[in-house]
Amino acid sequence: MTISFTLLVALIGVALLFDFLNGLHDAANSIATVVSTRVLKPHHAVLWAAFFNFIAFAVFDHAVAKTVGKGIIDAQIIDPQLIFGALMGAIVWNVITWKFGIPSSSSHALIGGLIGAGMSKAGFDVIVWWGVIKTVSAIFLSPALGLVLALALVLVVAWSSIKLTPMGVDKRFRKLQLVSAALYSLGHGGNDAQKTMGIITVLLYSQGMVGKDLNIPLWVVLSCQAAMALGTMSGGWKIVHTMGSKITRLTPAQGFCAETGGAITLFMATMGGIPVSSTHTITGAIVGVGSARRLSAVRWNVASRIVVAWVVTLPAAGLIGAAFYEAAVLLGR
């Protein structure tokens, strides 16, 4: 279905709005630890994170974008109504969870919206199962890997700092946490912005504007990275509070371990073309450093509520996406 240029621009605008809200919603993932340890003031932290969010396009290729574009549902059935439904499913769920300070996954909200709208149009046959299974597996694997890496880093840090005074350790990791926050923001920008790139590119494909390989135009890359960076600059302070202090209290050394463990996980996933959740990843890493002190240091009731939100995100965004797709079809008749 070919649409007018005005409608195409409007849909791209909705996609960039989702990307902005993704940055707003997920700002906490990049800055919660560096703010809660008081290494940076909140407004300085969001500027730091936004810069590294933006320059991620210079570091990573577009494997994640291609997974989202043609590895979740069959690209042949994509049309503007389906893209609209997918985006609205993700946006509405993001707004709901942001309003209540729940650190759910913007990434999986988009995947859920895409699946819901696709199934509403053409049933189960359009699902690309290898991509969906890879994405759903990451719901469990990315926080687990973040947790394990953060725990390992806690042991390395403890061993390497054995001759330092507590004040010396604090001073060293206040500086190093700037590096770990930058790396995490780079990984976040690399993985998350690509999901919107994939959505816009497959929309362009449906209009015959890009080829089957879904090579992503430079203007799409820069627009998505900029939208995410602007969203990050706008912050998300309720979620920052949940991530930075409600799960467990962090020192600069622990913040460094959490961010570095999360960054390594995001780098691996992005290079493997796996659309993971930065929220899941950093939550697992924060739980890891908290439990390294003692299990009671982690507020498991908060962590369990976050996990429930993870599980609910895909079906909830899917149902919302399906409803908006059907509404768009009705309005288009």
mmCIF file of C-alpha atoms in Angstrom:
data_model
loop_
_atom_site.group_PDB
_atom_site.id
_atom_site.type_symbol
_atom_site.label_atom_id
_atom_site.label_comp_id
_atom_site.label_asym_id
_atom_site.label_seq_id
_atom_site.Cartn_x
_atom_site.Cartn_y
_atom_site.Cartn_z
ATOM 1 C CA MET A 1 0.000 0.000 0.000
ATOM 2 C CA THR A 2 1.516 3.308 -1.140
ATOM 3 C CA ILE A 3 0.794 6.294 1.064
ATOM 4 C CA SER A 4 1.186 10.042 0.679
ATOM 5 C CA PHE A 5 4.451 11.760 1.522
ATOM 6 C CA THR A 6 2.711 13.633 4.359
ATOM 7 C CA LEU A 7 1.497 10.410 5.974
ATOM 8 C CA LEU A 8 4.935 8.830 5.566
ATOM 9 C CA VAL A 9 6.578 11.784 7.309
ATOM 10 C CA ALA A 10 3.955 11.601 10.081
ATOM 11 C CA LEU A 11 4.662 7.905 10.663
ATOM 12 C CA ILE A 12 8.399 8.544 10.754
ATOM 13 C CA GLY A 13 7.643 11.294 13.281
ATOM 14 C CA VAL A 14 5.759 8.777 15.457
ATOM 15 C CA ALA A 15 8.733 6.407 15.227
ATOM 16 C CA LEU A 16 11.108 9.173 16.331
ATOM 17 C CA LEU A 17 8.694 10.051 19.156
ATOM 18 C CA PHE A 18 9.001 6.444 20.323
ATOM 19 C CA ASP A 19 12.784 6.749 20.112
ATOM 20 C CA PHE A 20 12.657 9.958 22.182
ATOM 21 C CA LEU A 21 10.452 8.267 24.786
ATOM 22 C CA ASN A 22 12.824 5.287 24.760
ATOM 23 C CA GLY A 23 15.663 7.638 25.702
ATOM 24 C CA LEU A 24 13.475 9.344 28.321
ATOM 25 C CA HIS A 25 12.290 6.033 29.759
ATOM 26 C CA ASP A 26 15.714 4.400 29.684
ATOM 27 C CA ALA A 27 17.786 7.403 30.811
ATOM 28 C CA ALA A 28 17.776 5.750 34.217
ATOM 29 C CA ASN A 29 19.628 2.745 32.859
ATOM 30 C CA SER A 30 22.557 4.892 31.791
ATOM 31 C CA ILE A 31 22.747 7.277 34.729
ATOM 32 C CA ALA A 32 21.085 5.693 37.777
ATOM 33 C CA THR A 33 24.296 4.328 39.275
ATOM 34 C CA VAL A 34 26.440 7.372 38.533
ATOM 35 C CA VAL A 35 23.773 9.641 40.086
ATOM 36 C CA SER A 36 23.059 7.455 43.106
ATOM 37 C CA THR A 37 26.785 7.311 43.957
ATOM 38 C CA ARG A 38 26.932 11.126 43.563
ATOM 39 C CA VAL A 39 29.773 10.944 41.052
ATOM 40 C CA LEU A 40 27.808 13.289 38.772
ATOM 41 C CA LYS A 41 24.896 15.608 39.370
ATOM 42 C CA PRO A 42 21.757 14.473 37.543
ATOM 43 C CA HIS A 43 21.839 17.130 34.816
ATOM 44 C CA HIS A 44 25.529 16.575 34.139
ATOM 45 C CA ALA A 45 24.918 12.822 34.054
ATOM 46 C CA VAL A 46 22.182 13.042 31.396
ATOM 47 C CA LEU A 47 24.393 15.208 29.172
ATOM 48 C CA TRP A 48 27.222 12.688 29.556
ATOM 49 C CA ALA A 49 24.917 9.780 28.727
ATOM 50 C CA ALA A 50 23.226 11.592 25.823
ATOM 51 C CA PHE A 51 26.546 12.337 24.127
ATOM 52 C CA PHE A 52 27.591 8.683 24.175
ATOM 53 C CA ASN A 53 24.072 7.602 23.162
ATOM 54 C CA PHE A 54 24.433 9.726 20.041
ATOM 55 C CA ILE A 55 27.922 8.707 18.904
ATOM 56 C CA ALA A 56 27.115 4.982 19.117
ATOM 57 C CA PHE A 57 26.388 4.946 15.354
ATOM 58 C CA ALA A 58 30.131 5.438 14.758
ATOM 59 C CA VAL A 59 30.985 2.296 16.762
ATOM 60 C CA PHE A 60 28.418 -0.393 15.851
ATOM 61 C CA ASP A 61 27.052 -1.769 12.596
ATOM 62 C CA HIS A 62 23.302 -2.204 12.026
ATOM 63 C CA ALA A 63 22.752 -5.889 12.839
ATOM 64 C CA VAL A 64 20.107 -5.136 15.497
ATOM 65 C CA ALA A 65 18.177 -2.855 13.137
ATOM 66 C CA LYS A 66 18.030 -5.614 10.511
ATOM 67 C CA THR A 67 16.807 -8.130 13.093
ATOM 68 C CA VAL A 68 13.943 -5.797 14.028
ATOM 69 C CA GLY A 69 13.244 -4.899 10.392
ATOM 70 C CA LYS A 70 12.985 -8.404 8.975
ATOM 71 C CA GLY A 71 13.623 -10.844 11.833
ATOM 72 C CA ILE A 72 10.473 -10.455 13.971
ATOM 73 C CA ILE A 73 7.644 -10.570 11.453
ATOM 74 C CA ASP A 74 7.708 -11.124 7.685
ATOM 75 C CA ALA A 75 8.743 -7.834 6.054
ATOM 76 C CA GLN A 76 6.477 -8.614 3.070
ATOM 77 C CA ILE A 77 3.323 -7.921 5.086
ATOM 78 C CA ILE A 78 4.503 -4.595 6.510
ATOM 79 C CA ASP A 79 2.242 -1.656 5.784
ATOM 80 C CA PRO A 80 1.747 1.780 7.383
ATOM 81 C CA GLN A 81 -1.173 0.665 9.583
ATOM 82 C CA LEU A 82 0.904 -2.186 10.992
ATOM 83 C CA ILE A 83 3.833 0.135 11.762
ATOM 84 C CA PHE A 84 1.460 2.602 13.403
ATOM 85 C CA GLY A 85 -0.033 -0.146 15.580
ATOM 86 C CA ALA A 86 3.398 -1.430 16.603
ATOM 87 C CA LEU A 87 4.658 2.039 17.528
ATOM 88 C CA MET A 88 1.535 2.982 19.467
ATOM 89 C CA GLY A 89 1.639 -0.308 21.379
ATOM 90 C CA ALA A 90 5.178 0.516 22.476
ATOM 91 C CA ILE A 91 4.539 4.208 23.152
ATOM 92 C CA VAL A 92 1.396 3.684 25.250
ATOM 93 C CA TRP A 93 3.059 0.957 27.337
ATOM 94 C CA ASN A 94 6.167 3.127 27.804
ATOM 95 C CA VAL A 95 4.076 6.059 29.011
ATOM 96 C CA ILE A 96 2.160 3.837 31.463
ATOM 97 C CA THR A 97 5.334 2.340 32.964
ATOM 98 C CA TRP A 98 7.157 5.696 32.976
ATOM 99 C CA LYS A 99 4.241 7.345 34.831
ATOM 100 C CA PHE A 100 4.406 4.712 37.576
ATOM 101 C CA GLY A 101 8.200 4.580 37.698
ATOM 102 C CA ILE A 102 8.396 0.969 36.520
ATOM 103 C CA PRO A 103 11.663 0.179 34.666
ATOM 104 C CA SER A 104 10.143 -2.035 31.974
ATOM 105 C CA SER A 105 11.750 -2.599 28.572
ATOM 106 C CA SER A 106 11.137 -0.113 25.745
ATOM 107 C CA SER A 107 12.782 -2.619 23.412
ATOM 108 C CA HIS A 108 10.433 -5.448 24.241
ATOM 109 C CA ALA A 109 7.472 -3.061 24.178
ATOM 110 C CA LEU A 110 8.344 -2.331 20.534
ATOM 111 C CA ILE A 111 8.839 -6.026 19.735
ATOM 112 C CA GLY A 112 5.529 -6.823 21.468
ATOM 113 C CA GLY A 113 3.729 -4.075 19.538
ATOM 114 C CA LEU A 114 5.179 -5.362 16.261
ATOM 115 C CA ILE A 115 4.147 -8.953 16.970
ATOM 116 C CA GLY A 116 0.666 -7.922 18.127
ATOM 117 C CA ALA A 117 -0.016 -5.754 15.079
ATOM 118 C CA GLY A 118 1.457 -8.393 12.726
ATOM 119 C CA MET A 119 -0.628 -11.198 14.192
ATOM 120 C CA SER A 120 -3.729 -9.016 14.094
ATOM 121 C CA LYS A 121 -3.162 -8.587 10.361
ATOM 122 C CA ALA A 122 -2.105 -12.071 9.268
ATOM 123 C CA GLY A 123 -1.984 -14.531 12.182
ATOM 124 C CA PHE A 124 0.867 -16.695 13.478
ATOM 125 C CA ASP A 125 2.291 -17.487 10.040
ATOM 126 C CA VAL A 126 3.965 -14.069 9.724
ATOM 127 C CA ILE A 127 6.117 -14.492 12.824
ATOM 128 C CA VAL A 128 9.823 -15.049 12.128
ATOM 129 C CA TRP A 129 10.409 -17.497 14.955
ATOM 130 C CA TRP A 130 14.218 -17.467 14.990
ATOM 131 C CA GLY A 131 14.195 -13.721 15.644
ATOM 132 C CA VAL A 132 11.429 -13.865 18.248
ATOM 133 C CA ILE A 133 13.051 -16.776 20.114
ATOM 134 C CA LYS A 134 16.405 -14.955 20.094
ATOM 135 C CA THR A 135 14.760 -11.811 21.466
ATOM 136 C CA VAL A 136 12.676 -13.586 24.117
ATOM 137 C CA SER A 137 15.693 -15.635 25.247
ATOM 138 C CA ALA A 138 17.530 -12.372 25.833
ATOM 139 C CA ILE A 139 14.863 -11.378 28.391
ATOM 140 C CA PHE A 140 16.374 -14.012 30.674
ATOM 141 C CA LEU A 141 19.954 -14.203 29.400
ATOM 142 C CA SER A 142 20.892 -10.502 29.377
ATOM 143 C CA PRO A 143 20.133 -9.827 33.075
ATOM 144 C CA ALA A 144 21.732 -13.159 34.022
ATOM 145 C CA LEU A 145 24.891 -12.308 32.088
ATOM 146 C CA GLY A 146 24.905 -8.771 33.505
ATOM 147 C CA LEU A 147 24.601 -10.235 37.008
ATOM 148 C CA VAL A 148 27.419 -12.766 36.516
ATOM 149 C CA LEU A 149 29.771 -10.215 34.945
ATOM 150 C CA ALA A 150 29.070 -7.670 37.683
ATOM 151 C CA LEU A 151 29.746 -10.292 40.366
ATOM 152 C CA ALA A 152 33.027 -11.237 38.679
ATOM 153 C CA LEU A 153 34.029 -7.583 38.477
ATOM 154 C CA VAL A 154 33.271 -7.112 42.181
ATOM 155 C CA LEU A 155 35.762 -9.888 42.953
ATOM 156 C CA VAL A 156 38.401 -8.369 40.643
ATOM 157 C CA VAL A 157 37.899 -4.915 42.171
ATOM 158 C CA ALA A 158 38.104 -6.297 45.720
ATOM 159 C CA TRP A 159 41.340 -8.129 44.919
ATOM 160 C CA SER A 160 42.951 -5.173 43.113
ATOM 161 C CA SER A 161 42.006 -2.695 45.868
ATOM 162 C CA ILE A 162 43.132 -4.778 48.833
ATOM 163 C CA LYS A 163 46.000 -2.389 49.714
ATOM 164 C CA LEU A 164 43.929 0.781 49.371
ATOM 165 C CA THR A 165 42.053 2.582 52.134
ATOM 166 C CA PRO A 166 38.266 2.919 51.734
ATOM 167 C CA MET A 167 38.802 6.585 50.835
ATOM 168 C CA GLY A 168 41.386 5.584 48.218
ATOM 169 C CA VAL A 169 39.002 3.046 46.681
ATOM 170 C CA ASP A 170 36.241 5.649 46.583
ATOM 171 C CA LYS A 171 38.502 8.221 44.923
ATOM 172 C CA ARG A 172 39.735 5.762 42.267
ATOM 173 C CA PHE A 173 36.286 4.535 41.267
ATOM 174 C CA ARG A 174 34.693 7.956 41.183
ATOM 175 C CA LYS A 175 36.953 8.591 38.198
ATOM 176 C CA LEU A 176 36.551 5.142 36.694
ATOM 177 C CA GLN A 177 32.779 5.350 36.982
ATOM 178 C CA LEU A 178 32.784 8.148 34.415
ATOM 179 C CA VAL A 179 34.340 5.654 31.989
ATOM 180 C CA SER A 180 31.924 2.850 32.860
ATOM 181 C CA ALA A 181 28.905 5.188 32.527
ATOM 182 C CA ALA A 182 30.182 6.288 29.108
ATOM 183 C CA LEU A 183 30.608 2.672 27.960
ATOM 184 C CA TYR A 184 27.152 1.723 29.182
ATOM 185 C CA SER A 185 25.575 4.718 27.421
ATOM 186 C CA LEU A 186 27.446 3.789 24.250
ATOM 187 C CA GLY A 187 26.061 0.242 24.426
ATOM 188 C CA HIS A 188 22.579 1.562 25.189
ATOM 189 C CA GLY A 189 22.636 3.945 22.214
ATOM 190 C CA GLY A 190 24.044 1.230 19.974
ATOM 191 C CA ASN A 191 21.377 -1.357 20.764
ATOM 192 C CA ASP A 192 18.246 0.667 21.475
ATOM 193 C CA ALA A 193 18.380 3.324 18.741
ATOM 194 C CA GLN A 194 18.771 0.592 16.135
ATOM 195 C CA LYS A 195 15.325 -0.777 16.903
ATOM 196 C CA THR A 196 13.705 2.421 15.656
ATOM 197 C CA MET A 197 16.085 2.436 12.669
ATOM 198 C CA GLY A 198 14.760 -1.013 11.791
ATOM 199 C CA ILE A 199 11.130 0.122 12.068
ATOM 200 C CA ILE A 200 11.637 3.213 9.880
ATOM 201 C CA THR A 201 13.669 1.278 7.299
ATOM 202 C CA VAL A 202 11.102 -1.513 6.944
ATOM 203 C CA LEU A 203 8.429 1.193 6.553
ATOM 204 C CA LEU A 204 10.511 2.715 3.747
ATOM 205 C CA TYR A 205 10.862 -0.796 2.280
ATOM 206 C CA SER A 206 7.072 -1.165 2.217
ATOM 207 C CA GLN A 207 6.974 1.992 0.080
ATOM 208 C CA GLY A 208 9.690 0.773 -2.295
ATOM 209 C CA MET A 209 12.246 3.310 -1.051
ATOM 210 C CA VAL A 210 14.927 0.820 0.080
ATOM 211 C CA GLY A 211 15.948 -2.611 -1.208
ATOM 212 C CA LYS A 212 15.436 -6.079 0.254
ATOM 213 C CA ASP A 213 18.743 -5.888 2.148
ATOM 214 C CA LEU A 214 17.242 -3.082 4.265
ATOM 215 C CA ASN A 215 20.365 -0.953 4.055
ATOM 216 C CA ILE A 216 19.696 1.925 6.418
ATOM 217 C CA PRO A 217 19.943 5.483 5.027
ATOM 218 C CA LEU A 218 22.316 7.791 6.908
ATOM 219 C CA TRP A 219 19.547 10.294 7.657
ATOM 220 C CA VAL A 220 17.594 7.529 9.438
ATOM 221 C CA VAL A 221 20.663 6.599 11.514
ATOM 222 C CA LEU A 222 21.375 10.195 12.580
ATOM 223 C CA SER A 223 17.699 10.985 13.266
ATOM 224 C CA CYS A 224 17.261 7.945 15.526
ATOM 225 C CA GLN A 225 20.490 8.529 17.454
ATOM 226 C CA ALA A 226 19.579 12.205 17.945
ATOM 227 C CA ALA A 227 16.024 11.423 19.093
ATOM 228 C CA MET A 228 17.306 8.943 21.665
ATOM 229 C CA ALA A 229 19.965 11.358 22.911
ATOM 230 C CA LEU A 230 17.375 14.131 23.322
ATOM 231 C CA GLY A 231 15.129 11.756 25.261
ATOM 232 C CA THR A 232 18.004 10.802 27.545
ATOM 233 C CA MET A 233 18.716 14.500 28.169
ATOM 234 C CA SER A 234 15.103 14.892 29.311
ATOM 235 C CA GLY A 235 15.659 12.320 32.061
ATOM 236 C CA GLY A 236 13.273 9.984 33.823
ATOM 237 C CA TRP A 237 13.730 10.729 37.489
ATOM 238 C CA LYS A 238 11.180 8.308 38.981
ATOM 239 C CA ILE A 239 12.905 5.394 37.284
ATOM 240 C CA VAL A 240 16.351 6.777 38.188
ATOM 241 C CA HIS A 241 15.282 6.593 41.827
ATOM 242 C CA THR A 242 14.023 3.015 41.481
ATOM 243 C CA MET A 243 17.132 1.804 39.666
ATOM 244 C CA GLY A 244 19.672 3.816 41.622
ATOM 245 C CA SER A 245 18.573 3.363 45.200
ATOM 246 C CA LYS A 246 15.452 1.248 45.677
ATOM 247 C CA ILE A 247 17.006 -2.034 44.501
ATOM 248 C CA THR A 248 20.207 -1.638 46.544
ATOM 249 C CA ARG A 249 22.551 1.114 47.764
ATOM 250 C CA LEU A 250 25.679 1.481 45.671
ATOM 251 C CA THR A 251 29.214 2.752 46.222
ATOM 252 C CA PRO A 252 31.280 4.147 43.291
ATOM 253 C CA ALA A 253 33.165 0.831 43.031
ATOM 254 C CA GLN A 254 29.887 -1.105 42.877
ATOM 255 C CA GLY A 255 28.479 1.375 40.377
ATOM 256 C CA PHE A 256 31.540 0.818 38.196
ATOM 257 C CA CYS A 257 31.061 -2.953 38.352
ATOM 258 C CA ALA A 258 27.354 -2.744 37.508
ATOM 259 C CA GLU A 259 27.840 -0.380 34.572
ATOM 260 C CA THR A 260 30.832 -2.263 33.175
ATOM 261 C CA GLY A 261 29.066 -5.640 33.441
ATOM 262 C CA GLY A 262 26.022 -4.145 31.738
ATOM 263 C CA ALA A 263 28.136 -2.470 29.031
ATOM 264 C CA ILE A 264 29.927 -5.722 28.151
ATOM 265 C CA THR A 265 26.562 -7.480 27.837
ATOM 266 C CA LEU A 266 25.154 -4.750 25.566
ATOM 267 C CA PHE A 267 28.268 -4.708 23.376
ATOM 268 C CA MET A 268 28.077 -8.488 22.892
ATOM 269 C CA ALA A 269 24.352 -8.409 22.088
ATOM 270 C CA THR A 270 24.647 -5.493 19.654
ATOM 271 C CA MET A 271 27.492 -7.125 17.737
ATOM 272 C CA GLY A 272 25.414 -10.328 17.608
ATOM 273 C CA GLY A 273 22.345 -8.503 16.238
ATOM 274 C CA ILE A 274 20.250 -9.336 19.324
ATOM 275 C CA PRO A 275 17.749 -6.646 20.416
ATOM 276 C CA VAL A 276 18.151 -6.788 24.193
ATOM 277 C CA SER A 277 16.763 -4.624 26.951
ATOM 278 C CA SER A 278 19.147 -2.190 28.584
ATOM 279 C CA THR A 279 16.710 -2.108 31.518
ATOM 280 C CA HIS A 280 16.966 -5.871 32.055
ATOM 281 C CA THR A 281 20.731 -5.766 31.685
ATOM 282 C CA ILE A 282 21.471 -3.024 34.204
ATOM 283 C CA THR A 283 18.914 -4.397 36.677
ATOM 284 C CA GLY A 284 20.660 -7.778 36.630
ATOM 285 C CA ALA A 285 24.033 -6.076 37.103
ATOM 286 C CA ILE A 286 22.794 -3.961 40.026
ATOM 287 C CA VAL A 287 21.302 -7.042 41.703
ATOM 288 C CA GLY A 288 24.646 -8.772 41.148
ATOM 289 C CA VAL A 289 26.727 -6.145 42.927
ATOM 290 C CA GLY A 290 24.153 -5.849 45.703
ATOM 291 C CA SER A 291 24.058 -9.591 46.361
ATOM 292 C CA ALA A 292 27.888 -9.693 46.376
ATOM 293 C CA ARG A 293 27.716 -7.815 49.698
ATOM 294 C CA ARG A 294 24.962 -9.991 51.111
ATOM 295 C CA LEU A 295 21.648 -11.259 49.791
ATOM 296 C CA SER A 296 19.725 -9.065 52.232
ATOM 297 C CA ALA A 297 21.309 -5.953 50.644
ATOM 298 C CA VAL A 298 18.998 -6.414 47.661
ATOM 299 C CA ARG A 299 15.391 -5.319 48.094
ATOM 300 C CA TRP A 300 13.961 -8.439 46.494
ATOM 301 C CA ASN A 301 10.368 -7.170 46.641
ATOM 302 C CA VAL A 302 11.345 -4.266 44.334
ATOM 303 C CA ALA A 303 13.359 -6.577 42.071
ATOM 304 C CA SER A 304 10.459 -9.046 41.842
ATOM 305 C CA ARG A 305 8.023 -6.287 40.798
ATOM 306 C CA ILE A 306 10.456 -5.287 38.060
ATOM 307 C CA VAL A 307 10.629 -8.895 36.820
ATOM 308 C CA VAL A 308 6.817 -9.059 36.689
ATOM 309 C CA ALA A 309 6.855 -5.919 34.506
ATOM 310 C CA TRP A 310 9.347 -7.639 32.174
ATOM 311 C CA VAL A 311 7.072 -10.649 31.729
ATOM 312 C CA VAL A 312 3.955 -8.529 31.173
ATOM 313 C CA THR A 313 5.555 -6.103 28.666
ATOM 314 C CA LEU A 314 5.469 -8.267 25.510
ATOM 315 C CA PRO A 315 1.810 -9.362 25.747
ATOM 316 C CA ALA A 316 0.602 -5.981 27.040
ATOM 317 C CA ALA A 317 2.287 -4.002 24.251
ATOM 318 C CA GLY A 318 1.137 -6.672 21.788
ATOM 319 C CA LEU A 319 -2.516 -6.264 22.757
ATOM 320 C CA ILE A 320 -2.266 -2.468 22.582
ATOM 321 C CA GLY A 321 -0.487 -2.706 19.216
ATOM 322 C CA ALA A 322 -3.182 -5.017 17.827
ATOM 323 C CA ALA A 323 -5.921 -2.642 18.985
ATOM 324 C CA PHE A 324 -4.270 0.379 17.339
ATOM 325 C CA TYR A 325 -3.699 -1.598 14.130
ATOM 326 C CA GLU A 326 -7.393 -2.517 13.940
ATOM 327 C CA ALA A 327 -8.361 1.091 14.683
ATOM 328 C CA ALA A 328 -6.055 2.327 11.902
ATOM 329 C CA VAL A 329 -7.560 -0.170 9.434
ATOM 330 C CA LEU A 330 -11.102 0.936 10.333
ATOM 331 C CA LEU A 331 -10.243 4.615 9.975
ATOM 332 C CA GLY A 332 -8.581 3.955 6.620
ATOM 333 C CA ARG A 333 -11.682 2.411 5.074
#
